[in-house]
Amino acid sequence: MGEIIVVTSGKGGVGKTTTSASLACGFAKRGKKTVVVDFDIGLRNLDLIMGCERRVVYDFVNVINGDCTLKQALIKDKRFDNLCVLAASQTKDKDALTQEGVAKVIDELKAEFDIVLADSPAGIERGAYLAMYFADRAVVVVNPEVSSVRDSDRVLGIMASKSRRAEQGQGPIKEHLLLTRYSPERVEKGDMMSVADVEEILGVKVIGVVPESPDVLSASNSGVPVILDEQADAGLAYADAVARLLGEERPMRFTEPKKKGFFQRMFGG
Amino acid sequence: MEQRGDIATRARDGASFELRSGQFSLMVLAIRHLDLLQLQSELSDHVASAPALLRGAPVVLDLNPLSQLADHGLLRELVGRIHQAGLRVIAMAANPGAEAAAHALDLPLLGLDRRRTRVVDAEPAEPVAEEVPAADAEPPKPPGPPGLQPPLVLPGPIRSGQQVYARGRDLIITGVVSAGAEVAADGCVHVYGRLMGKALAGASGDVRARIYCLAFGAEVASIAGNFKVFESAPRDVAGKAVEIHLDEGRLEIRPLKV
Ligand SMILES: Nc1ncnc2c1ncn2[C@@H]1O[C@H](COP(=O)(O)OP(=O)(O)OP(=O)(O)O)[C@@H](O)[C@H]1O
Ligand SMILES: [Mg+2]
């Protein structure tokens, strides 16, 4: 039986889809049979970041409605043959995701894959709720700023009180924090919350710290998740997070300001 | 306050009703000055600060002697404004001279015993807890001294958006209360962690209730309806272990010497 990991946040635009795509590739690269599911019904972003948008024929809602089989809707990744994507539907019907429908698809995926990653939409409405309801573990993506931290706190609270695991007496969803868009320089200047601040407020340890980096946007634009860019700090940070999610110990990187070289210090820049 | 009906009459067997005595604890809304606009806005804010506890809650109106003299049109408007602010006036406190006002408002008079404010087993009209950690379910009562309610003990964190209410007893949180969370008890509130959200002790009017926390940063603290909103924690107590109590109707916060 596979494990269901939800990538969620409460607040929008903090990096859930970026994270889902990179974790999915990371797990696949580490040999896990992985599927990543886009729960953001109506918007559909994950397929773009994964670089498979042209091959979307059927989507999540089609499967639920019985328009196609699950197999038909799964898009195989071109880079890893143990990685699949299930795209979101672009329907405007917010009720397209039903609890029974999602349960059926999730359980089928769980039987087939080692890891089922759920890319949650922002907010705490139906899509977000269903994405987290079935999860065994949660990666709560948080940016080091007050409103993102507050929303994550809210989401952690909802998760603690409503989940299939809890209802079936299997204990709570295991929680992890992933701090993204982190800028050690700004933390040092005192205009951004630090890793320790966020951990203290939320009472959960971070599983990774992904620095703010222009590499993320260029990776997204080219449909290659940033984790596959081995020159990028953000990519290496995601690879560390994958290792930690698999139970390995890795020291934190990219949490200290970059030391400037001698010439840079002399001449600025 | 405590309202106790004497066992009145026993209906004959097989009657369509049964008349029993019941004990309820109610909140008392004491009017300090009869400024309707100010009252409505302050009261609305107060209700909004603890909606789970206060919205739609029945209250007993306690008019001071001066307010009782107000003309009856004004008193009716007062009740209307209280209603708009989210509370429901169901009776009037039987202060000396209150009969005329009660009659005008068509409200029953309830005796108010000012010496004793012990709160008895309260059964508010509405369920209050939403998204409360599972532990909120009433634990079976263990044998113990009669009349002693065991506290409601919850592990933290109580997170933003969660509300907890310990009815008729103390509340103990062994962890953090996040900003945006609300913890309330008819008795005392103890937080063994940081208190960043709202804390309400003496929620049914017990002025002796107190709030304790290991690190103070509350958004709102209230005891028996006397509340303070903190834009930021006062310097001398910010982040410190504190005790909050009522001193002649004023909320006092003092660092605990530990
Ligand atoms: N570490 C990073 N450094 C710089 N930019 C980033 C980083 N992570 C994410 N971004 C950018 O932030 C934006 C939002 O990212 P993303 O779409 O992954 O967020 P989301 O949480 O999925 O948003 P939504 O709530 O709309 O689904 C994107 O433009 C992305 O490129
Ligand atoms: Mg997204």
Coordinates of C-alpha atoms and ligand atoms in Angstrom, one line a residue:
Chain A
M1 CA 0.0 0.0 0.0
G2 CA 1.3 3.4 -1.0
E3 CA 1.5 6.5 1.1
I4 CA -0.6 9.6 0.5
I5 CA 1.3 12.9 1.0
V6 CA -0.6 16.2 0.6
V7 CA 1.2 19.4 -0.2
T8 CA -0.8 22.2 1.2
S9 CA -0.6 25.7 2.7
G10 CA -3.8 27.6 3.2
K11 CA -2.4 30.7 1.6
G12 CA -2.1 30.9 -2.2
G13 CA 1.0 31.3 -4.2
V14 CA 3.5 30.1 -1.6
G15 CA 5.0 27.3 -3.8
K16 CA 2.7 24.2 -3.4
T17 CA 2.7 23.3 -7.1
T18 CA 6.5 24.0 -7.4
T19 CA 7.0 21.8 -4.4
S20 CA 4.7 19.0 -5.6
A21 CA 6.4 18.8 -9.0
S22 CA 9.9 18.7 -7.4
L23 CA 9.0 16.2 -4.7
A24 CA 7.4 14.0 -7.3
C25 CA 10.5 14.0 -9.5
G26 CA 12.7 13.5 -6.4
F27 CA 10.8 10.5 -5.2
A28 CA 10.8 9.0 -8.7
K29 CA 14.5 9.6 -9.0
R30 CA 15.0 7.7 -5.7
G31 CA 13.2 4.7 -7.2
K32 CA 9.7 5.3 -5.7
K33 CA 6.8 4.6 -8.0
T34 CA 5.1 8.0 -7.8
V35 CA 2.0 9.7 -9.0
V36 CA 1.3 13.4 -8.5
V37 CA -2.3 14.6 -8.5
D38 CA -3.5 18.1 -9.2
F39 CA -6.5 19.0 -6.9
D40 CA -6.6 22.6 -8.1
I41 CA -9.9 22.1 -10.1
G42 CA -10.5 24.9 -12.5
L43 CA -7.0 26.2 -12.7
R44 CA -4.7 23.3 -13.7
N45 CA -1.0 24.3 -13.3
L46 CA 0.8 21.2 -12.3
D47 CA 0.9 19.7 -15.8
L48 CA 2.7 22.9 -17.0
I49 CA 5.3 22.8 -14.3
M50 CA 5.8 19.1 -15.0
G51 CA 6.0 19.9 -18.8
C52 CA 3.3 17.5 -19.9
E53 CA 0.5 19.9 -20.6
R54 CA 0.2 19.0 -24.3
R55 CA -0.4 15.4 -23.4
V56 CA -3.4 15.9 -21.1
V57 CA -6.4 14.1 -22.6
Y58 CA -8.4 13.1 -19.6
D59 CA -8.3 14.5 -16.1
F60 CA -9.2 13.8 -12.5
V61 CA -12.9 14.8 -12.9
N62 CA -13.2 12.6 -16.0
V63 CA -12.0 9.6 -13.9
I64 CA -14.5 10.4 -11.1
N65 CA -17.3 10.8 -13.6
G66 CA -16.5 7.5 -15.3
D67 CA -15.7 9.2 -18.7
C68 CA -12.5 7.2 -18.8
T69 CA -10.5 4.7 -16.7
L70 CA -7.8 5.8 -14.3
K71 CA -5.2 4.3 -16.5
Q72 CA -6.3 6.3 -19.5
A73 CA -6.0 9.6 -17.5
L74 CA -2.5 8.9 -16.0
I75 CA 0.1 10.8 -18.0
K76 CA 3.5 9.1 -18.0
D77 CA 6.5 11.3 -17.4
K78 CA 9.0 11.4 -20.2
R79 CA 12.0 11.5 -17.8
F80 CA 11.1 8.8 -15.3
D81 CA 9.1 5.8 -16.2
N82 CA 8.0 5.3 -12.6
L83 CA 6.3 8.7 -12.5
C84 CA 2.8 9.7 -13.5
V85 CA 0.7 12.9 -13.4
L86 CA -3.0 13.1 -13.0
A87 CA -4.1 16.5 -14.2
A88 CA -6.8 18.8 -12.8
S89 CA -10.0 19.4 -14.7
Q90 CA -10.6 22.9 -16.0
T91 CA -14.3 22.7 -15.2
K92 CA -15.7 25.7 -13.3
D93 CA -18.0 23.3 -11.3
K94 CA -16.6 23.5 -7.8
D95 CA -18.6 20.4 -6.8
A96 CA -17.0 18.2 -9.4
L97 CA -14.9 16.6 -6.7
T98 CA -17.0 14.4 -4.5
Q99 CA -15.8 12.7 -1.4
E100 CA -16.7 9.3 -2.6
G101 CA -15.2 10.0 -6.1
V102 CA -11.9 11.1 -4.6
A103 CA -11.8 8.3 -2.2
K104 CA -12.2 5.7 -5.0
V105 CA -9.5 7.3 -7.2
I106 CA -7.1 7.8 -4.2
D107 CA -7.5 4.2 -3.1
E108 CA -6.9 2.9 -6.5
L109 CA -3.8 5.0 -6.8
K110 CA -2.6 3.9 -3.4
A111 CA -2.8 0.3 -4.5
E112 CA -0.7 1.0 -7.6
F113 CA 1.9 3.5 -6.4
D114 CA 4.4 3.8 -3.5
I115 CA 3.7 7.5 -3.2
V116 CA 0.6 9.5 -4.1
L117 CA 1.3 13.2 -3.9
A118 CA -1.7 15.5 -3.7
D119 CA -1.1 19.1 -4.9
S120 CA -3.7 21.1 -2.9
P121 CA -5.3 24.3 -4.1
A122 CA -5.1 27.4 -1.8
G123 CA -7.7 28.1 0.8
I124 CA -9.7 25.7 3.0
E125 CA -12.6 24.9 0.7
R126 CA -13.6 21.6 -0.8
G127 CA -10.6 20.9 -3.0
A128 CA -8.1 21.7 -0.3
Y129 CA -10.2 19.8 2.2
L130 CA -10.4 16.7 0.1
A131 CA -6.7 16.8 -0.8
M132 CA -5.8 16.7 2.9
Y133 CA -8.6 14.5 4.2
F134 CA -7.1 11.3 2.8
A135 CA -3.5 12.1 3.5
D136 CA -1.1 10.0 5.7
R137 CA 1.4 12.8 5.7
A138 CA 1.3 16.5 5.0
V139 CA 4.0 18.8 3.7
V140 CA 2.8 22.2 4.7
V141 CA 4.5 24.8 2.5
V142 CA 5.1 28.1 4.3
N143 CA 6.8 31.3 3.3
P144 CA 8.6 33.2 6.1
E145 CA 5.9 35.9 6.5
V146 CA 3.1 36.4 9.0
S147 CA 0.1 35.7 6.9
S148 CA 1.5 32.5 5.4
V149 CA 2.4 31.3 8.9
R150 CA -1.1 32.1 10.2
D151 CA -2.7 30.3 7.3
S152 CA -0.5 27.2 7.8
D153 CA -1.5 27.2 11.5
R154 CA -5.1 27.2 10.5
V155 CA -4.6 24.3 8.0
L156 CA -2.6 22.3 10.6
G157 CA -5.6 22.8 13.0
I158 CA -8.1 21.6 10.4
M159 CA -5.9 18.6 9.6
A160 CA -5.7 17.6 13.2
S161 CA -9.4 17.5 13.6
K162 CA -10.6 16.2 10.3
S163 CA -8.9 13.4 8.5
R164 CA -9.7 9.9 7.4
R165 CA -6.8 8.6 9.4
A166 CA -8.1 10.2 12.6
E167 CA -11.6 8.9 11.9
Q168 CA -10.4 5.4 11.3
G169 CA -8.3 5.5 14.5
Q170 CA -5.0 5.4 12.7
G171 CA -3.6 8.4 14.5
P172 CA -3.1 11.9 13.2
I173 CA -1.7 12.9 9.8
K174 CA 2.1 13.2 10.2
E175 CA 3.0 16.9 9.7
H176 CA 6.1 18.4 8.0
L177 CA 6.9 22.0 7.3
L178 CA 8.6 23.1 4.2
L179 CA 9.9 26.7 4.3
T180 CA 10.2 28.1 0.8
R181 CA 11.2 31.5 -0.7
Y182 CA 13.6 31.9 2.1
S183 CA 16.2 34.6 2.0
P184 CA 18.9 34.3 4.6
E185 CA 20.1 37.9 3.8
R186 CA 16.7 39.3 4.6
V187 CA 16.4 37.2 7.7
E188 CA 19.8 38.6 8.9
K189 CA 18.6 42.1 8.3
G190 CA 15.6 41.3 10.4
D191 CA 12.9 41.9 7.8
M192 CA 12.0 38.2 7.3
M193 CA 11.1 35.5 9.8
S194 CA 13.8 33.0 10.5
V195 CA 13.5 29.2 10.4
A196 CA 13.5 29.2 14.2
D197 CA 10.7 31.8 14.4
V198 CA 8.5 29.7 12.1
E199 CA 9.2 26.5 13.9
E200 CA 8.5 28.1 17.2
I201 CA 5.2 29.6 16.2
L202 CA 3.9 26.5 14.5
G203 CA 5.4 24.0 16.8
V204 CA 6.5 21.8 13.9
K205 CA 10.1 21.1 12.7
V206 CA 10.9 22.0 9.1
I207 CA 11.8 19.2 6.8
G208 CA 13.5 21.6 4.3
V209 CA 14.3 25.2 3.6
V210 CA 14.2 26.2 -0.1
P211 CA 15.8 29.5 -0.8
E212 CA 14.3 32.3 -2.9
S213 CA 15.8 31.8 -6.3
P214 CA 15.2 33.0 -9.9
D215 CA 16.0 29.4 -11.0
V216 CA 12.5 28.4 -9.9
L217 CA 10.7 30.6 -12.3
S218 CA 13.0 29.6 -15.3
A219 CA 12.5 25.9 -14.4
S220 CA 8.8 26.3 -14.3
N221 CA 8.7 28.1 -17.6
S222 CA 10.6 25.3 -19.3
G223 CA 8.5 22.6 -17.7
V224 CA 11.5 21.0 -15.9
P225 CA 10.9 20.9 -12.1
V226 CA 13.8 22.8 -10.4
I227 CA 14.9 19.6 -8.5
L228 CA 16.3 18.4 -11.8
D229 CA 18.6 21.4 -12.0
E230 CA 21.7 20.3 -10.1
Q231 CA 23.3 23.7 -10.4
A232 CA 20.4 25.4 -8.5
D233 CA 20.4 25.8 -4.8
A234 CA 16.6 25.5 -4.8
G235 CA 16.9 22.2 -6.6
L236 CA 19.5 20.8 -4.1
A237 CA 17.3 22.0 -1.2
Y238 CA 14.4 20.0 -2.6
A239 CA 16.6 16.9 -3.1
D240 CA 17.5 17.3 0.6
A241 CA 13.8 17.5 1.6
V242 CA 13.1 14.3 -0.4
A243 CA 15.9 12.5 1.4
R244 CA 14.5 13.7 4.8
L245 CA 11.0 12.6 3.9
L246 CA 12.5 9.2 3.1
G247 CA 13.9 9.2 6.6
E248 CA 17.5 10.2 6.0
E249 CA 19.4 12.8 8.0
R250 CA 20.8 15.7 6.1
P251 CA 22.2 19.0 7.5
M252 CA 20.3 22.1 6.6
R253 CA 21.8 24.1 3.7
F254 CA 21.1 27.6 2.3
T255 CA 20.0 29.0 5.7
E256 CA 23.0 31.3 6.1
P257 CA 23.7 34.4 4.1
K258 CA 26.2 33.7 1.2
K259 CA 29.8 34.7 2.2
K260 CA 30.9 37.3 -0.3
G261 CA 34.3 36.8 -1.9
F262 CA 37.1 39.2 -1.3
F263 CA 36.6 41.2 -4.5
Q264 CA 32.9 41.4 -4.1
R265 CA 33.4 42.8 -0.6
M266 CA 35.9 45.3 -1.9
F267 CA 33.9 46.5 -4.9
G268 CA 30.3 45.7 -3.8
G269 CA 27.8 43.7 -5.8
Chain B
M1 CA -25.5 34.1 38.4
E2 CA -27.4 31.2 39.7
Q3 CA -31.1 30.8 39.2
R4 CA -32.8 28.1 41.1
G5 CA -36.5 27.3 40.8
D6 CA -38.2 25.6 43.7
I7 CA -39.8 22.4 42.9
A8 CA -43.1 23.9 42.1
T9 CA -46.0 21.5 41.4
R10 CA -46.2 18.0 40.4
A11 CA -48.4 17.3 37.4
R12 CA -50.7 14.3 37.7
D13 CA -49.4 11.1 36.2
G14 CA -49.9 10.8 32.5
A15 CA -50.1 14.6 32.1
S16 CA -48.8 16.0 28.8
F17 CA -46.1 17.9 30.7
E18 CA -43.8 17.7 33.6
L19 CA -42.7 20.7 35.6
R20 CA -39.3 20.3 37.1
S21 CA -36.8 22.6 38.7
G22 CA -33.7 23.3 36.6
Q23 CA -30.5 25.0 37.2
F24 CA -28.9 27.2 34.6
S25 CA -26.1 29.6 34.7
L26 CA -26.6 32.7 32.7
M27 CA -24.6 35.7 31.7
V28 CA -25.5 39.0 33.2
L29 CA -25.2 42.1 31.0
A30 CA -24.8 45.0 33.3
I31 CA -25.3 48.4 31.6
R32 CA -22.9 50.9 32.9
H33 CA -24.0 53.9 30.9
L34 CA -27.0 54.1 28.7
D35 CA -25.3 55.3 25.5
L36 CA -27.0 53.2 22.9
L37 CA -24.6 53.8 20.0
Q38 CA -21.5 53.2 22.0
L39 CA -23.1 50.2 23.6
Q40 CA -24.1 48.6 20.4
S41 CA -20.7 49.1 18.8
E42 CA -18.7 47.9 21.8
L43 CA -21.0 45.0 22.3
S44 CA -20.8 43.9 18.7
D45 CA -17.1 44.0 18.9
H46 CA -17.1 41.9 22.0
V47 CA -19.4 39.3 20.5
A48 CA -17.2 39.2 17.4
S49 CA -14.2 38.6 19.7
A50 CA -15.7 35.4 20.9
P51 CA -18.5 34.4 18.6
A52 CA -18.6 30.7 19.5
L53 CA -19.3 31.6 23.1
L54 CA -21.4 34.8 22.7
R55 CA -23.4 34.8 19.5
G56 CA -27.0 34.3 20.3
A57 CA -26.3 33.8 24.0
P58 CA -29.1 34.5 26.4
V59 CA -28.4 37.2 28.9
V60 CA -30.0 38.7 31.9
L61 CA -30.2 42.5 31.7
D62 CA -28.9 44.3 34.8
L63 CA -30.0 47.9 34.7
N64 CA -28.5 50.2 37.3
P65 CA -31.0 52.5 39.2
L66 CA -30.3 55.4 36.9
S67 CA -31.0 53.4 33.7
Q68 CA -34.2 52.1 35.1
L69 CA -35.6 55.6 35.1
A70 CA -35.1 55.9 31.3
D71 CA -38.3 56.2 29.3
H72 CA -39.7 52.9 28.1
G73 CA -39.2 53.6 24.4
L74 CA -35.5 54.0 25.1
L75 CA -35.4 50.8 27.1
R76 CA -37.1 48.9 24.2
E77 CA -34.5 50.3 21.9
L78 CA -31.8 49.2 24.3
V79 CA -33.0 45.6 24.1
G80 CA -33.2 45.9 20.3
R81 CA -29.6 47.1 20.1
I82 CA -28.4 44.3 22.3
H83 CA -30.2 41.9 20.1
Q84 CA -28.6 43.4 17.0
A85 CA -25.2 43.1 18.7
G86 CA -25.8 39.4 18.9
L87 CA -27.1 38.7 22.4
R88 CA -30.6 37.8 23.5
V89 CA -32.1 39.4 26.6
I90 CA -34.4 36.9 28.2
A91 CA -35.0 38.4 31.6
M92 CA -34.2 41.3 33.9
A93 CA -32.2 41.3 37.1
A94 CA -34.5 42.0 40.0
N95 CA -32.8 45.1 41.3
P96 CA -34.7 47.3 43.7
G97 CA -37.1 49.4 41.6
A98 CA -36.7 47.3 38.4
E99 CA -40.3 46.2 38.3
A100 CA -41.6 49.1 36.1
A101 CA -38.9 48.6 33.5
A102 CA -39.4 44.8 33.5
H103 CA -43.1 45.3 33.0
A104 CA -42.5 47.8 30.2
L105 CA -40.2 45.3 28.4
D106 CA -42.4 42.4 29.2
L107 CA -39.5 40.5 30.8
P108 CA -39.6 38.3 33.8
L109 CA -37.5 39.4 36.8
L110 CA -34.8 37.1 38.1
G111 CA -33.4 37.3 41.5
L112 CA -29.7 38.2 41.5
D113 CA -27.7 37.0 44.5
R114 CA -24.8 39.4 44.6
R115 CA -22.9 37.5 47.3
R116 CA -22.6 34.2 45.5
T117 CA -21.6 34.0 41.9
R118 CA -20.8 30.3 41.8
V119 CA -21.5 28.9 38.4
V120 CA -23.5 25.7 38.3
D121 CA -23.7 23.1 35.6
A122 CA -24.3 25.3 32.6
E123 CA -26.1 24.1 29.5
P124 CA -25.9 26.8 26.9
A125 CA -28.4 26.7 24.2
E126 CA -26.0 26.2 21.4
P127 CA -23.1 23.9 20.9
V128 CA -20.0 26.0 21.1
A129 CA -17.0 24.0 20.1
E130 CA -16.1 23.8 16.5
E131 CA -13.1 22.0 15.1
V132 CA -12.2 21.2 18.7
P133 CA -9.5 18.5 19.0
A134 CA -11.2 15.1 19.6
A135 CA -10.4 15.3 23.3
D136 CA -13.2 17.7 23.8
A137 CA -15.7 14.8 24.1
E138 CA -16.9 14.7 27.7
P139 CA -14.9 12.2 29.6
P140 CA -16.8 9.9 31.8
K141 CA -16.9 11.4 35.3
P142 CA -14.5 9.6 37.6
P143 CA -15.5 9.2 41.2
G144 CA -14.4 12.3 43.1
P145 CA -15.5 14.8 45.7
P146 CA -19.2 15.6 44.9
G147 CA -19.7 18.8 43.0
L148 CA -16.1 19.0 41.8
Q149 CA -16.0 19.2 38.0
P150 CA -12.8 17.7 36.6
P151 CA -11.0 20.2 34.3
L152 CA -11.0 19.9 30.6
V153 CA -7.4 19.0 29.7
L154 CA -6.3 19.3 26.1
P155 CA -2.9 19.0 24.5
G156 CA -1.7 22.0 22.5
P157 CA -1.4 23.4 20.1
I158 CA -4.8 25.0 19.8
R159 CA -4.5 26.5 16.3
S160 CA -5.8 29.5 14.5
G161 CA -9.5 29.1 13.9
Q162 CA -10.1 26.5 16.6
Q163 CA -12.3 27.2 19.5
V164 CA -12.5 25.4 22.8
Y165 CA -15.0 25.9 25.6
A166 CA -14.8 24.2 29.0
R167 CA -18.3 24.3 30.2
G168 CA -18.7 24.6 34.0
R169 CA -15.1 23.9 34.7
D170 CA -11.5 24.9 34.3
L171 CA -9.6 24.5 31.1
I172 CA -6.0 23.3 30.9
I173 CA -4.1 23.5 27.7
T174 CA -0.7 21.7 27.8
G175 CA 0.8 23.6 24.8
V176 CA 0.5 26.6 22.7
V177 CA -2.6 28.6 21.9
S178 CA -1.9 30.2 18.5
A179 CA -2.9 33.6 17.3
G180 CA -6.5 33.4 16.0
A181 CA -7.5 30.5 18.4
E182 CA -10.0 31.0 21.2
V183 CA -10.0 29.2 24.5
A184 CA -12.8 29.8 27.0
A185 CA -13.9 28.3 30.3
D186 CA -16.5 29.0 32.9
G187 CA -13.7 28.5 35.4
C188 CA -10.0 29.3 35.1
V189 CA -7.9 29.0 31.9
H190 CA -4.4 27.6 32.2
V191 CA -2.1 27.6 29.3
Y192 CA 1.2 25.7 29.7
G193 CA 2.7 27.3 26.7
R194 CA 2.5 30.6 24.8
L195 CA -0.9 32.3 24.8
M196 CA -1.2 34.2 21.5
G197 CA -4.9 33.9 20.8
K198 CA -8.0 34.8 22.8
A199 CA -8.5 33.6 26.4
L200 CA -11.8 33.9 28.3
A201 CA -12.1 32.8 31.9
G202 CA -15.3 33.1 33.9
A203 CA -17.2 32.9 30.7
S204 CA -20.5 32.6 32.5
G205 CA -19.8 35.5 34.9
D206 CA -17.6 34.1 37.6
V207 CA -15.5 37.2 38.5
R208 CA -13.0 35.1 40.5
A209 CA -11.9 33.1 37.5
R210 CA -8.3 33.7 36.4
I211 CA -6.1 33.2 33.4
Y212 CA -2.6 31.8 33.6
C213 CA 0.0 31.3 30.9
L214 CA 3.7 30.6 30.5
A215 CA 4.3 33.3 27.9
F216 CA 1.9 36.1 27.4
G217 CA 1.0 37.4 24.0
A218 CA -2.8 37.2 23.9
E219 CA -4.9 39.1 21.4
V220 CA -7.8 39.3 23.9
A221 CA -8.1 38.4 27.5
S222 CA -11.4 38.4 29.3
I223 CA -12.7 37.5 32.8
A224 CA -16.4 37.5 33.4
G225 CA -16.9 39.6 30.4
N226 CA -14.4 42.3 31.4
F227 CA -12.0 42.2 28.5
K228 CA -9.0 43.9 27.1
V229 CA -7.8 43.8 23.5
F230 CA -4.1 43.9 23.0
E231 CA -2.7 45.4 19.8
S232 CA 0.6 44.2 21.2
A233 CA 1.5 42.8 24.6
P234 CA 2.4 45.4 27.2
R235 CA 6.2 45.5 27.6
D236 CA 6.4 44.5 31.2
V237 CA 4.5 41.2 30.6
A238 CA 5.2 40.4 26.9
G239 CA 6.5 36.8 26.7
K240 CA 6.4 36.4 30.4
A241 CA 4.5 33.9 32.6
V242 CA 1.5 35.9 33.9
E243 CA -1.6 35.7 36.0
I244 CA -4.6 37.7 34.9
H245 CA -7.4 38.4 37.4
L246 CA -10.1 41.0 38.0
D247 CA -9.5 43.7 40.5
E248 CA -12.7 45.6 41.2
G249 CA -13.8 45.0 37.6
R250 CA -10.5 45.9 36.1
L251 CA -8.4 43.3 34.3
E252 CA -5.0 43.1 36.0
I253 CA -2.0 41.3 34.4
R254 CA 0.9 40.6 36.6
P255 CA 4.1 38.6 36.0
L256 CA 4.2 35.3 37.9
K257 CA 7.3 35.1 40.0
V258 CA 8.6 31.6 39.1
Ligands
LIG1 N1 11.9 29.1 -4.0 C1 11.3 30.0 -4.9 N2 12.0 31.1 -5.3 C2 11.4 32.0 -6.2 N3 10.2 31.9 -6.7 C3 9.4 30.8 -6.2 C4 9.9 29.9 -5.3 N4 8.9 29.0 -5.1 C5 7.9 29.3 -5.8 N5 8.2 30.5 -6.5 C6 7.3 31.2 -7.4 O1 6.1 31.5 -6.7 C7 5.0 31.5 -7.6 C8 3.9 30.6 -7.0 O2 4.4 29.3 -7.0 P1 3.4 28.0 -7.1 O3 2.5 28.1 -8.3 O4 4.2 26.8 -6.9 O5 2.5 28.3 -5.8 P2 1.2 27.6 -5.3 O6 1.2 27.6 -3.8 O7 1.0 26.3 -6.0 O8 0.1 28.6 -5.8 P3 -1.5 28.4 -5.8 O9 -1.9 28.6 -4.4 O10 -2.0 29.4 -6.8 O11 -1.7 27.0 -6.3 C9 5.5 31.0 -8.9 O12 5.7 32.1 -9.8 C10 6.8 30.4 -8.6 O13 7.7 30.4 -9.6
MG2 MG -0.7 25.5 -7.1

